[in-house]
Short mmCIF file of C-alpha atoms in Angstrom, two decimals:
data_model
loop_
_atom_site.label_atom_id
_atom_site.label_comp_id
_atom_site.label_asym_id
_atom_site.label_seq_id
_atom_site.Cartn_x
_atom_site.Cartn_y
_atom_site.Cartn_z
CA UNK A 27 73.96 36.63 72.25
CA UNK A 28 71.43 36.13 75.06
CA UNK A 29 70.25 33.10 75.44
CA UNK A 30 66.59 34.44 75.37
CA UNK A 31 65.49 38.06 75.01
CA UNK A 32 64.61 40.02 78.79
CA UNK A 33 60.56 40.02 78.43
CA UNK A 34 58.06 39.39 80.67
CA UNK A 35 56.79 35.38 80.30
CA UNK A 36 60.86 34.67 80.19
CA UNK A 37 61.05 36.56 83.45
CA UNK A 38 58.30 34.56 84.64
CA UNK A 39 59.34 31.61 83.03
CA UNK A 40 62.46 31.59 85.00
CA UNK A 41 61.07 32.43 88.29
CA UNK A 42 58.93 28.85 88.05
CA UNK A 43 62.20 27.14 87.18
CA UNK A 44 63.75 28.73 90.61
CA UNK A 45 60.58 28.67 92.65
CA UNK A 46 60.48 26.86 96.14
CA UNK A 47 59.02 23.47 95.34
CA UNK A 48 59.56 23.58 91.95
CA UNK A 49 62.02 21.62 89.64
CA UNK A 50 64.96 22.60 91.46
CA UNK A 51 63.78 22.30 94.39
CA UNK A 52 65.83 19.04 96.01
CA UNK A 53 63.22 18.66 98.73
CA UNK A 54 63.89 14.76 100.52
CA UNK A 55 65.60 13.99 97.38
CA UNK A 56 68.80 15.57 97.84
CA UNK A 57 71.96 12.72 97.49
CA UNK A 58 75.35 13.23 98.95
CA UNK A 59 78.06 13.39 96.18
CA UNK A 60 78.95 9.85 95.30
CA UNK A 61 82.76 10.37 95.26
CA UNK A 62 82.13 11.03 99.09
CA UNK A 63 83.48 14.83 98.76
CA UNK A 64 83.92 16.35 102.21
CA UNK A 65 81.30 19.16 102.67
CA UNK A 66 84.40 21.49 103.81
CA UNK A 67 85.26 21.61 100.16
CA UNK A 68 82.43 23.37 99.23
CA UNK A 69 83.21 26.43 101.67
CA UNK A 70 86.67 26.38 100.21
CA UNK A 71 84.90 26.92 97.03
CA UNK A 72 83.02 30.00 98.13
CA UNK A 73 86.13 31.59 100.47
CA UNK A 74 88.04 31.42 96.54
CA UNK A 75 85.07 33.03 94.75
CA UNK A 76 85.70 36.08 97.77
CA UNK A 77 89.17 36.32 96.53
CA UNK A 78 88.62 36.43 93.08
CA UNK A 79 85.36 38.34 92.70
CA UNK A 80 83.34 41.37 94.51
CA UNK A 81 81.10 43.91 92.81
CA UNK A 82 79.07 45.74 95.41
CA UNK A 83 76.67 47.64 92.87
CA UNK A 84 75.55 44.12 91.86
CA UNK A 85 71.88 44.38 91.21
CA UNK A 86 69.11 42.32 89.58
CA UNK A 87 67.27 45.21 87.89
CA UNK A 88 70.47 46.98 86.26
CA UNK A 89 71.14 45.83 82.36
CA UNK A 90 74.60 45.66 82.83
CA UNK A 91 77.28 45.23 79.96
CA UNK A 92 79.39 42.34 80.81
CA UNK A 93 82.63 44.83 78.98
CA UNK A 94 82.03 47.33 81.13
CA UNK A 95 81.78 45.30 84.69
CA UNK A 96 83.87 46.75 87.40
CA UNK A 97 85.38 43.89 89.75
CA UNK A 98 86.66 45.24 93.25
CA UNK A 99 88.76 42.58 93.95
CA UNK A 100 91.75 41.75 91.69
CA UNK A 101 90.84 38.45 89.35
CA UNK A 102 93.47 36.83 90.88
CA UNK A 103 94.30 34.22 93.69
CA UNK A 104 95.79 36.66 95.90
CA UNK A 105 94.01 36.29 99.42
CA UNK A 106 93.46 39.81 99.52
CA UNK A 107 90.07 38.77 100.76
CA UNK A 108 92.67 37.99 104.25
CA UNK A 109 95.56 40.35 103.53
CA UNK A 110 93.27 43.62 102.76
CA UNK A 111 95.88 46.41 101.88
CA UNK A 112 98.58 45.03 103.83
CA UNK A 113 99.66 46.22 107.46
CA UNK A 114 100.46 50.23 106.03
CA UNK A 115 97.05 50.46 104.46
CA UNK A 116 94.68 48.34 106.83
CA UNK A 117 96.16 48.17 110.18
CA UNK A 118 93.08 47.46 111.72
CA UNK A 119 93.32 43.94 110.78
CA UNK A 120 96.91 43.28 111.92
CA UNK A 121 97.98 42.71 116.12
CA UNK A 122 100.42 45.56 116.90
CA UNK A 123 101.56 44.32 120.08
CA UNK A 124 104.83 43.11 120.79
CA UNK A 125 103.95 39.31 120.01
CA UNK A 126 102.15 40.93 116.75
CA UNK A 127 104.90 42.90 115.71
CA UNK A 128 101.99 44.53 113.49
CA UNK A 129 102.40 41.69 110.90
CA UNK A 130 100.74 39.09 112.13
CA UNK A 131 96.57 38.98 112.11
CA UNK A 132 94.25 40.10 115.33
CA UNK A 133 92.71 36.71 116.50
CA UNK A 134 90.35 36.57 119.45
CA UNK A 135 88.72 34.12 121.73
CA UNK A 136 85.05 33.16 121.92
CA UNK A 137 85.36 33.78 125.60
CA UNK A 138 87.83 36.66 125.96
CA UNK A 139 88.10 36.36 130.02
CA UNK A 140 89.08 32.12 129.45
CA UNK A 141 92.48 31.83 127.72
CA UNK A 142 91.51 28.04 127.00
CA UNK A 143 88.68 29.18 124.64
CA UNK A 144 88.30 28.56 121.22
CA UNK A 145 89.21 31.44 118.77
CA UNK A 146 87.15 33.26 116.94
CA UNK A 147 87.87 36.11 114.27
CA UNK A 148 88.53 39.79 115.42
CA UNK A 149 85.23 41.94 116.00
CA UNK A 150 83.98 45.23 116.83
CA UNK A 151 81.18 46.10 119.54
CA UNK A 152 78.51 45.42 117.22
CA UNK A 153 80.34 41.49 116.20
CA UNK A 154 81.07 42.91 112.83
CA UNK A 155 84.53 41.14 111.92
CA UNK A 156 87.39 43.12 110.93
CA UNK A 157 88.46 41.02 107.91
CA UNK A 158 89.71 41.32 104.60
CA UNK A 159 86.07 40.82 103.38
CA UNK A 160 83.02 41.17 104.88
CA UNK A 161 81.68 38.25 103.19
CA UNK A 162 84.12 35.91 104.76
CA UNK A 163 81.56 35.92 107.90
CA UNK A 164 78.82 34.89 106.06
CA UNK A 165 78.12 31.75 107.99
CA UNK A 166 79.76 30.51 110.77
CA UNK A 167 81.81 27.41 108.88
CA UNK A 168 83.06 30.09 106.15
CA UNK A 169 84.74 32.62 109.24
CA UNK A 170 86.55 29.66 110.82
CA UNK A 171 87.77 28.90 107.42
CA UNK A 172 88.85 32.64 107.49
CA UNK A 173 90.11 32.37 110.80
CA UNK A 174 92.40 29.12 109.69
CA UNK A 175 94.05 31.34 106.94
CA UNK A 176 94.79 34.69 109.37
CA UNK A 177 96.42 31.31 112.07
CA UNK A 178 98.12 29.62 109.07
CA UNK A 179 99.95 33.09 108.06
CA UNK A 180 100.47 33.71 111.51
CA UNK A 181 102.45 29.87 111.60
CA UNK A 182 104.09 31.13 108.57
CA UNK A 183 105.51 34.59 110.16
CA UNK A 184 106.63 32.57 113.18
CA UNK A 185 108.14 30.10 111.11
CA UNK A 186 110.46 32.84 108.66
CA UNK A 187 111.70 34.54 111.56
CA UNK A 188 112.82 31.51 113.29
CA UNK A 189 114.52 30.63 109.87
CA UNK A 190 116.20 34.03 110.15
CA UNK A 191 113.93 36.67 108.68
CA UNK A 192 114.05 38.74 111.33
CA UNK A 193 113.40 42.28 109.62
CA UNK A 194 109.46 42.81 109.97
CA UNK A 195 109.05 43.82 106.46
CA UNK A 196 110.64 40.94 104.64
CA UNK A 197 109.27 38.88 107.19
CA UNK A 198 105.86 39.67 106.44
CA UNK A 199 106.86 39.60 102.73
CA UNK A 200 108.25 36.16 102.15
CA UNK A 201 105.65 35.17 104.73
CA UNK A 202 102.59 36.63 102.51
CA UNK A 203 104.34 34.88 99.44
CA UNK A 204 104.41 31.26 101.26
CA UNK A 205 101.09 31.49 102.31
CA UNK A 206 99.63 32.47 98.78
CA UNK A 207 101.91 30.08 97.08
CA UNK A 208 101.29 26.80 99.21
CA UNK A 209 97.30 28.28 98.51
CA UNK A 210 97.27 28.09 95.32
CA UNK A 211 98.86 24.95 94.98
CA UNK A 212 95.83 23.61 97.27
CA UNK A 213 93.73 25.36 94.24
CA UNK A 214 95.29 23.89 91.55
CA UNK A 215 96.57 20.31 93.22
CA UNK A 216 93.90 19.46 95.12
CA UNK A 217 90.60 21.90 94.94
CA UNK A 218 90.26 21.96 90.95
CA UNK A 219 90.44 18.00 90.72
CA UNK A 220 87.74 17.36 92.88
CA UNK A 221 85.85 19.53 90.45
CA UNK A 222 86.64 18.84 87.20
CA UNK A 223 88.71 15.91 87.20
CA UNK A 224 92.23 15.36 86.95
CA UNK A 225 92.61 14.07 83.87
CA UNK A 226 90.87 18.14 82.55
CA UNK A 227 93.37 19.50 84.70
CA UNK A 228 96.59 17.75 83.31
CA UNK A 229 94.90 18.05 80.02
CA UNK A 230 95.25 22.11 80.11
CA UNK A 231 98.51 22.39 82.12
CA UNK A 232 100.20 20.08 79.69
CA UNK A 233 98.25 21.01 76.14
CA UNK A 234 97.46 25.07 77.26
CA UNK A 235 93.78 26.38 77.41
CA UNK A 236 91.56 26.39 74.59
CA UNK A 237 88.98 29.16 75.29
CA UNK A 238 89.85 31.88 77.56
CA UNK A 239 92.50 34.60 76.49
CA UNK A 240 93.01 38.14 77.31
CA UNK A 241 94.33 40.80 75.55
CA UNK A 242 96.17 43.05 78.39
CA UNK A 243 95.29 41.52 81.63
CA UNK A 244 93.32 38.64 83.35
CA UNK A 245 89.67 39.38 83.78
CA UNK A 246 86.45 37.10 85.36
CA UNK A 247 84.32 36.14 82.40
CA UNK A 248 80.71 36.48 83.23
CA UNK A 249 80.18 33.02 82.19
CA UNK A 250 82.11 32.01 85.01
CA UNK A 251 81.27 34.36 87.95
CA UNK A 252 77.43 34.50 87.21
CA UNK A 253 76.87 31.05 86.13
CA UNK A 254 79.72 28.01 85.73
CA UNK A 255 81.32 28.99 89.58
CA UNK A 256 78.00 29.03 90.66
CA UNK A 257 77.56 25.11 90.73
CA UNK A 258 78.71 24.79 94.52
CA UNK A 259 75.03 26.19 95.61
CA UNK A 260 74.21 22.47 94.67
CA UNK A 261 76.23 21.19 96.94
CA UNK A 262 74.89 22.95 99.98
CA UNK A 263 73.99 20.99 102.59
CA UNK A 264 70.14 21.68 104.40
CA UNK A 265 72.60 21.64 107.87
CA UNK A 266 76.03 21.03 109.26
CA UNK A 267 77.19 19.15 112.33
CA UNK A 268 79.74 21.67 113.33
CA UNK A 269 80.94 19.92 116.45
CA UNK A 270 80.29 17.46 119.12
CA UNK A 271 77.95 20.17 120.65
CA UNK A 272 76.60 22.28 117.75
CA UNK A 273 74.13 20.58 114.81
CA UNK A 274 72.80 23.38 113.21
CA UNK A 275 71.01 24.11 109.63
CA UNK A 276 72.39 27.03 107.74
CA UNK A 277 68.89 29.23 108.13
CA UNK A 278 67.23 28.03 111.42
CA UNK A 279 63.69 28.92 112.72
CA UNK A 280 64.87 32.41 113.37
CA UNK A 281 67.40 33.50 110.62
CA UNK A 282 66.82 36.84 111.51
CA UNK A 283 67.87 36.49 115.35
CA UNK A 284 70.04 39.28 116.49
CA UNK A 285 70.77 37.24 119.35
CA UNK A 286 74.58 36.37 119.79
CA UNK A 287 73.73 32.49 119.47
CA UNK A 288 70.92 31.50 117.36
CA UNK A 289 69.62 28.46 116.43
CA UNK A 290 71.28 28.38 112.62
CA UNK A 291 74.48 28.90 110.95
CA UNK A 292 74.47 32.87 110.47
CA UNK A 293 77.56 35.18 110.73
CA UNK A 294 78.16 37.66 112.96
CA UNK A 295 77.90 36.39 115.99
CA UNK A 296 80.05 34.79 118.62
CA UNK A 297 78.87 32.10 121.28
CA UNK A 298 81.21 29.34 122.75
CA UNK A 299 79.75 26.98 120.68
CA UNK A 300 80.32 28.79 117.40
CA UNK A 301 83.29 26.71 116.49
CA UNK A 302 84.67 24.27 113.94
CA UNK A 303 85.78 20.82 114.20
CA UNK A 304 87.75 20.25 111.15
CA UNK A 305 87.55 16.83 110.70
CA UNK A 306 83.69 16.76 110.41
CA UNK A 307 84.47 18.84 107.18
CA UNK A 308 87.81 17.49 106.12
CA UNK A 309 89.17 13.59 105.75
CA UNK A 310 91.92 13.95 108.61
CA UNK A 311 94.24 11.12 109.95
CA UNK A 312 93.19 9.25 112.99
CA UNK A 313 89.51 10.52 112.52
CA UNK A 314 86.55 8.93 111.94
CA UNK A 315 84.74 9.79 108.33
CA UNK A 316 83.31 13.65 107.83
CA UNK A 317 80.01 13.56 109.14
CA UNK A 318 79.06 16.60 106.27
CA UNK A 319 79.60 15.48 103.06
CA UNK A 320 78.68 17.29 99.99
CA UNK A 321 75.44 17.13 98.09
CA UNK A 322 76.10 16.34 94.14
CA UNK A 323 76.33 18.89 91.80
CA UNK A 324 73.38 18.25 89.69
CA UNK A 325 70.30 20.25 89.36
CA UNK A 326 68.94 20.31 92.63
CA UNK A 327 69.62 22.32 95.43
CA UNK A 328 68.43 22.23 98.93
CA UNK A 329 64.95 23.38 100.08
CA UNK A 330 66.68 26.02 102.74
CA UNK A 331 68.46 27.87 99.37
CA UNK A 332 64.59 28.69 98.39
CA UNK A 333 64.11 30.99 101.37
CA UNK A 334 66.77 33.07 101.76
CA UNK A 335 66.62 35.65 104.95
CA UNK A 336 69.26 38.30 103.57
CA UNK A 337 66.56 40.36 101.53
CA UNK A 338 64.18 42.04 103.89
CA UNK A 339 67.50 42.09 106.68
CA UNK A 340 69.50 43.74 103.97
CA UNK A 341 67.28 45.81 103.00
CA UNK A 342 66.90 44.12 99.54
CA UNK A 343 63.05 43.64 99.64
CA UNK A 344 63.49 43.95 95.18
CA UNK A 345 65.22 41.00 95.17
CA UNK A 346 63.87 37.32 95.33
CA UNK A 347 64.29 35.26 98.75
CA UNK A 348 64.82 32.41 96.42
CA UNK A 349 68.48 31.95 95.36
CA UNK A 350 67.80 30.13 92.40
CA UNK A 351 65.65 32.35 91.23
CA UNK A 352 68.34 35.31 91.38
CA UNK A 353 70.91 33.14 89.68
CA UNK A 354 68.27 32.56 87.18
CA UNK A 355 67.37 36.76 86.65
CA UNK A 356 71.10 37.49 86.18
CA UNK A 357 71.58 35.65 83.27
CA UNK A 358 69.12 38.50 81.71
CA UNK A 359 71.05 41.43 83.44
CA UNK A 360 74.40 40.01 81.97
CA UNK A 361 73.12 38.76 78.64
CA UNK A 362 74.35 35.22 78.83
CA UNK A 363 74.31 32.54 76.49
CA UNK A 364 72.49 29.43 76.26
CA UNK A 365 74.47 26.68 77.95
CA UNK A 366 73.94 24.94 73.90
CA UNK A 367 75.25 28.26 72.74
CA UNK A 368 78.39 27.66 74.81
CA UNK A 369 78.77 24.14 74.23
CA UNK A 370 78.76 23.97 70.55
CA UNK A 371 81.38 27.37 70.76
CA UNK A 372 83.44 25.06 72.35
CA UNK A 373 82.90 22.00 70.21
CA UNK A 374 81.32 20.06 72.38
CA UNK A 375 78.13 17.75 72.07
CA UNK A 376 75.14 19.89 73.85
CA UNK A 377 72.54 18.18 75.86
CA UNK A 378 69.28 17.18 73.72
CA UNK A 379 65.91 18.63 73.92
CA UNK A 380 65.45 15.43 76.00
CA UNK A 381 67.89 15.77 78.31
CA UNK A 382 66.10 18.89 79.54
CA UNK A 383 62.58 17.84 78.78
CA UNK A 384 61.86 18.86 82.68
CA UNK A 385 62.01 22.42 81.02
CA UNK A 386 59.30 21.98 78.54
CA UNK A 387 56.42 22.95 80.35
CA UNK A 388 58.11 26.54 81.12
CA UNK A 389 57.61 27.44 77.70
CA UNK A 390 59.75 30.11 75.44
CA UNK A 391 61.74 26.98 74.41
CA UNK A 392 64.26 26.75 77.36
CA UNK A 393 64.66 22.93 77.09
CA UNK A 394 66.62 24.26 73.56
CA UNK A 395 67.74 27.39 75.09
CA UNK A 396 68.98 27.07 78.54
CA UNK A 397 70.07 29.12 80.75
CA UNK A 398 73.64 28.98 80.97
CA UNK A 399 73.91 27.68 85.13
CA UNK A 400 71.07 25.41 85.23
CA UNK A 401 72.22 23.60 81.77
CA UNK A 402 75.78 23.30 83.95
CA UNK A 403 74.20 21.93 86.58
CA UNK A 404 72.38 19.54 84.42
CA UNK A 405 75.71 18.70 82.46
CA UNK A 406 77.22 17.78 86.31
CA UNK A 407 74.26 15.42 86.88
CA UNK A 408 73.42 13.72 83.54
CA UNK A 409 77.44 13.95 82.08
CA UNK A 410 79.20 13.02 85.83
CA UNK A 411 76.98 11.77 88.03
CA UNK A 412 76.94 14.71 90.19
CA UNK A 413 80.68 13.61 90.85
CA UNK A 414 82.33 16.34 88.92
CA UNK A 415 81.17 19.08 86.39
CA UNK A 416 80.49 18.13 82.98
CA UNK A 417 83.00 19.10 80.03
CA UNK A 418 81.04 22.58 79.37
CA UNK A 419 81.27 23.57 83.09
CA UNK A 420 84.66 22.03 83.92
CA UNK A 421 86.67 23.15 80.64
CA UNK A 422 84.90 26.73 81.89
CA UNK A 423 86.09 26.81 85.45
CA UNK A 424 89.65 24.64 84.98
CA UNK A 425 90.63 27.31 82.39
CA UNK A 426 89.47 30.51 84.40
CA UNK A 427 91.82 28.81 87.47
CA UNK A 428 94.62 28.05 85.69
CA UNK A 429 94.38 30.84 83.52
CA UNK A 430 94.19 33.21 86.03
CA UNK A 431 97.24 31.88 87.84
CA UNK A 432 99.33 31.41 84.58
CA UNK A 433 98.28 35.26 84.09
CA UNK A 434 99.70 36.62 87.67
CA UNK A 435 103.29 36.92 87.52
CA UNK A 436 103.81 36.54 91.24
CA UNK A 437 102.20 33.31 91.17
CA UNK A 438 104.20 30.34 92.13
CA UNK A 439 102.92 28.94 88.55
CA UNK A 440 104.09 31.86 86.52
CA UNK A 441 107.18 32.77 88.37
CA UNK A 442 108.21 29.51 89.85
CA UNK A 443 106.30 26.53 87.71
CA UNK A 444 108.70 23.77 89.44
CA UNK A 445 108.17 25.18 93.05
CA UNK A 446 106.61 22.45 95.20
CA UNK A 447 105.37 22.88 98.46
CA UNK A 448 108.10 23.45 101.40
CA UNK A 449 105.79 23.48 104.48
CA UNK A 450 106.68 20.50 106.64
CA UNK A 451 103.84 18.11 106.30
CA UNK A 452 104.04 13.87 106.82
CA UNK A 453 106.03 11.99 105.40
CA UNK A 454 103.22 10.37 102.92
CA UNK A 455 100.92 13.32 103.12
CA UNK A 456 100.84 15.63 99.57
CA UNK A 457 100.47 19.11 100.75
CA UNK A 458 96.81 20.15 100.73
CA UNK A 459 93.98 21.91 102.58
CA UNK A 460 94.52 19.80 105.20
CA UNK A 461 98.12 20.38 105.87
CA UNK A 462 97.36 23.68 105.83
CA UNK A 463 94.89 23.09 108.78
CA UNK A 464 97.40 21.33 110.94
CA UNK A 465 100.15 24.14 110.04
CA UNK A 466 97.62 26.57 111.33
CA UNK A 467 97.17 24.73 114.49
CA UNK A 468 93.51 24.00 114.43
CA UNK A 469 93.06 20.62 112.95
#
């Protein structure tokens, strides 16, 4: 059941609660995450919602029947955000030269005539990237994160031939399976912790989920892709320092600068200072702290989230610049619940009237029926400290993770649930996302 019916003063209702200086508005009072979460975390988060979900007809207008919702990527952790259709099917994104073999990824350099130049992904005349997924080069922290996968499978190739693989094919194959496996035991290890707590995640792996079944195959519940995954917008930083050269918010003075080096964090471009230091995103050995830490995950988000500059460049001029405020509006278009709704479905105790007493003034009763991503967001910050997600979001998004791996049969926790990492990492390191940085060569 929806959480309120689609008229016109809930509309308008829910564009206040999204509006640019309004309640979710962060403005100056924005606090980092007080478990000191790297910031690179948080673009790990959204390079996993490109592998598991992509509908291109999305729109704000359409009523849309969550059965019915086509998803063009598989709901699984599968990277084939990275691995497209494989070398056979999308050759464009795979180096056929002798070196390549045509199983290995295309990388490039930021300067093409300097071989000591940083790399940057593949690109076309006009600096579109030839990648898995287009959205991958959102920003120019998310494509280096890209661009550390296509290196770290291109570590892996080199190291299963020198262990004797030499046939291309099975290379490539038991290459492709290493890299997805050691992935999603970063997911599942390391990524889903930081989010929802171990003790959630032991919880499930050792009692089994609670909520979320299927009957023949895995799918994305709209709970989760339109409003529980969506908690990482809090955590957005206003700007990044990206390295010792390069501070930079993510939508400068110019967002729409078709220049190839503008004064923000846009994709699509390449400049020589378009590059990634890892350990400003990323606790690594020997370095000093990340300078970009993550914001909480509460119910603010930064000011620069209010004024998006995709809608008039994408030709989207229907849809709000506020991101909030299009969160908000799908919740109508997909007929969501009320994050109380949810909460009591599960058995757990919902937030009060006074907990949300900030939504009063909106009217239609939202401060008893919320929608389902800002009462999520509101769980985080008054049930966690903005540390973690509460136990509505967290049971939500640990079970859609693990379920979705316990659902793929090529996954190392389905076919392989003892596997542990076999990457060569230190000594005392546990294999994580950093690991897989200094496999790939770039941290």
């Amino acid at each position: 059941m929806p959480f309120l019916p689609d008229t016109q003063a809930v509309r308008k209702s829910l564009l206040t609660l999204g509006e640019l200086g309004g309640i979710m508005d962060a403005g100056a009072d924005n606090p980092d995450n007080p478990s000191v979460l790297p910031a690179g975390f948080t673009f790990l988060g959204q390079f996993l919602d490109h592998d598991l979900t992509f509908d291109p007809t999305s729109s704000l207008e359409r009523q849309n029947d969550p059965e019915s919702i086509v998803n063009f990527r598989t709901p699984g952790f599968e990277l084939d955000s990275v691995y497209g259709s494989g070398p056979a099917a999308s050759p464009h994104l795979y180096d056929n030269s002798p070196n390549g073999r045509g199983i290995k990824f295309l990388i490039e350099k930021l300067d093409p005539t300097n071989a000591e130049s940083k790399d940057d992904l593949p690109r076309n005349s006009q600096n579109t990237a030839l990648i898995g997924d287009p959205r991958n080069d959102e920003n120019t922290i998310l494509s280096q994160l890209h661009l550390a996968f296509l290196k770290f499978h291109n570590a892996v190739i080199d190291k299963v031939i020198a262990d004797g693989i030499t046939d291309p094919t099975q290379a490539f194959a038991e290459a492709q399976r290493l890299v997805r496996w050691h992935y999603q035991w970063i997911l599942l290890h390391e990524f889903l912790p930081h989010i929802v707590g171990e003790q959630l995640v032991q919880d499930i792996l050792k009692n089994g989920r609670k909520f979320y079944n299927w009957r023949n195959e895995p799918f994305i519940p709209v709970e989760f892709s339109v409003a529980a995954y969506r908690f990482g917008h809090s955590q957005v930083r206003p700007g990044y320092v990206v390295n010792s050269g390069f501070r930079a918010a993510m939508f400068g003075t110019d967002p729409a600068n078709p220049g190839p080096n503008p004064d923000n964090l846009a994709g699509g471009k390449r400049a020589l200072r378009r590059f990634v230091e890892w350990h400003r995103f990323f606790h690594i050995d020997g370095s000093p702290e990340p300078d970009n830490i993550s914001k909480k995950i509460d119910s603010k988000i930064s000011s620069a989230l209010f004024q998006l500059p995709f809608s008039a460049i994408a030709g989207l001029s229907d849809n709000p610049s506020s991101l909030a405020q299009r969160n908000l509006l799908r919740h109508l278009t997909f007929s969501l619940p009320s994050g109380q709704a949810l909460a009591k479905a599960m058995c757990i105790e919902p937030l009060t009237n006074n907990d949300l007493k900030d939504l009063k003034d909106l009217g239609v009763e939202m401060e008893q029926k919320t929608p389902l991503w800002f009462y999520i967001l509101k769980e985080a910050e008054l049930r966690a400290e903005g540390r973690t997600l509460g136990p509505v979001g967290g049971r939500l998004v640990a079970e859609v993770f693990i379920g979705l791996l316990e659902g793929d049969r090529l996954s190392f926790l389905r076919a392989d649930p003892t596997w542990h990492p076999t990457l060569p990492v230190n000594a005392e390191e546990k294999f994580g996302i950093v690991s897989l940085l200094k496999f790939a060569g770039v941290a």
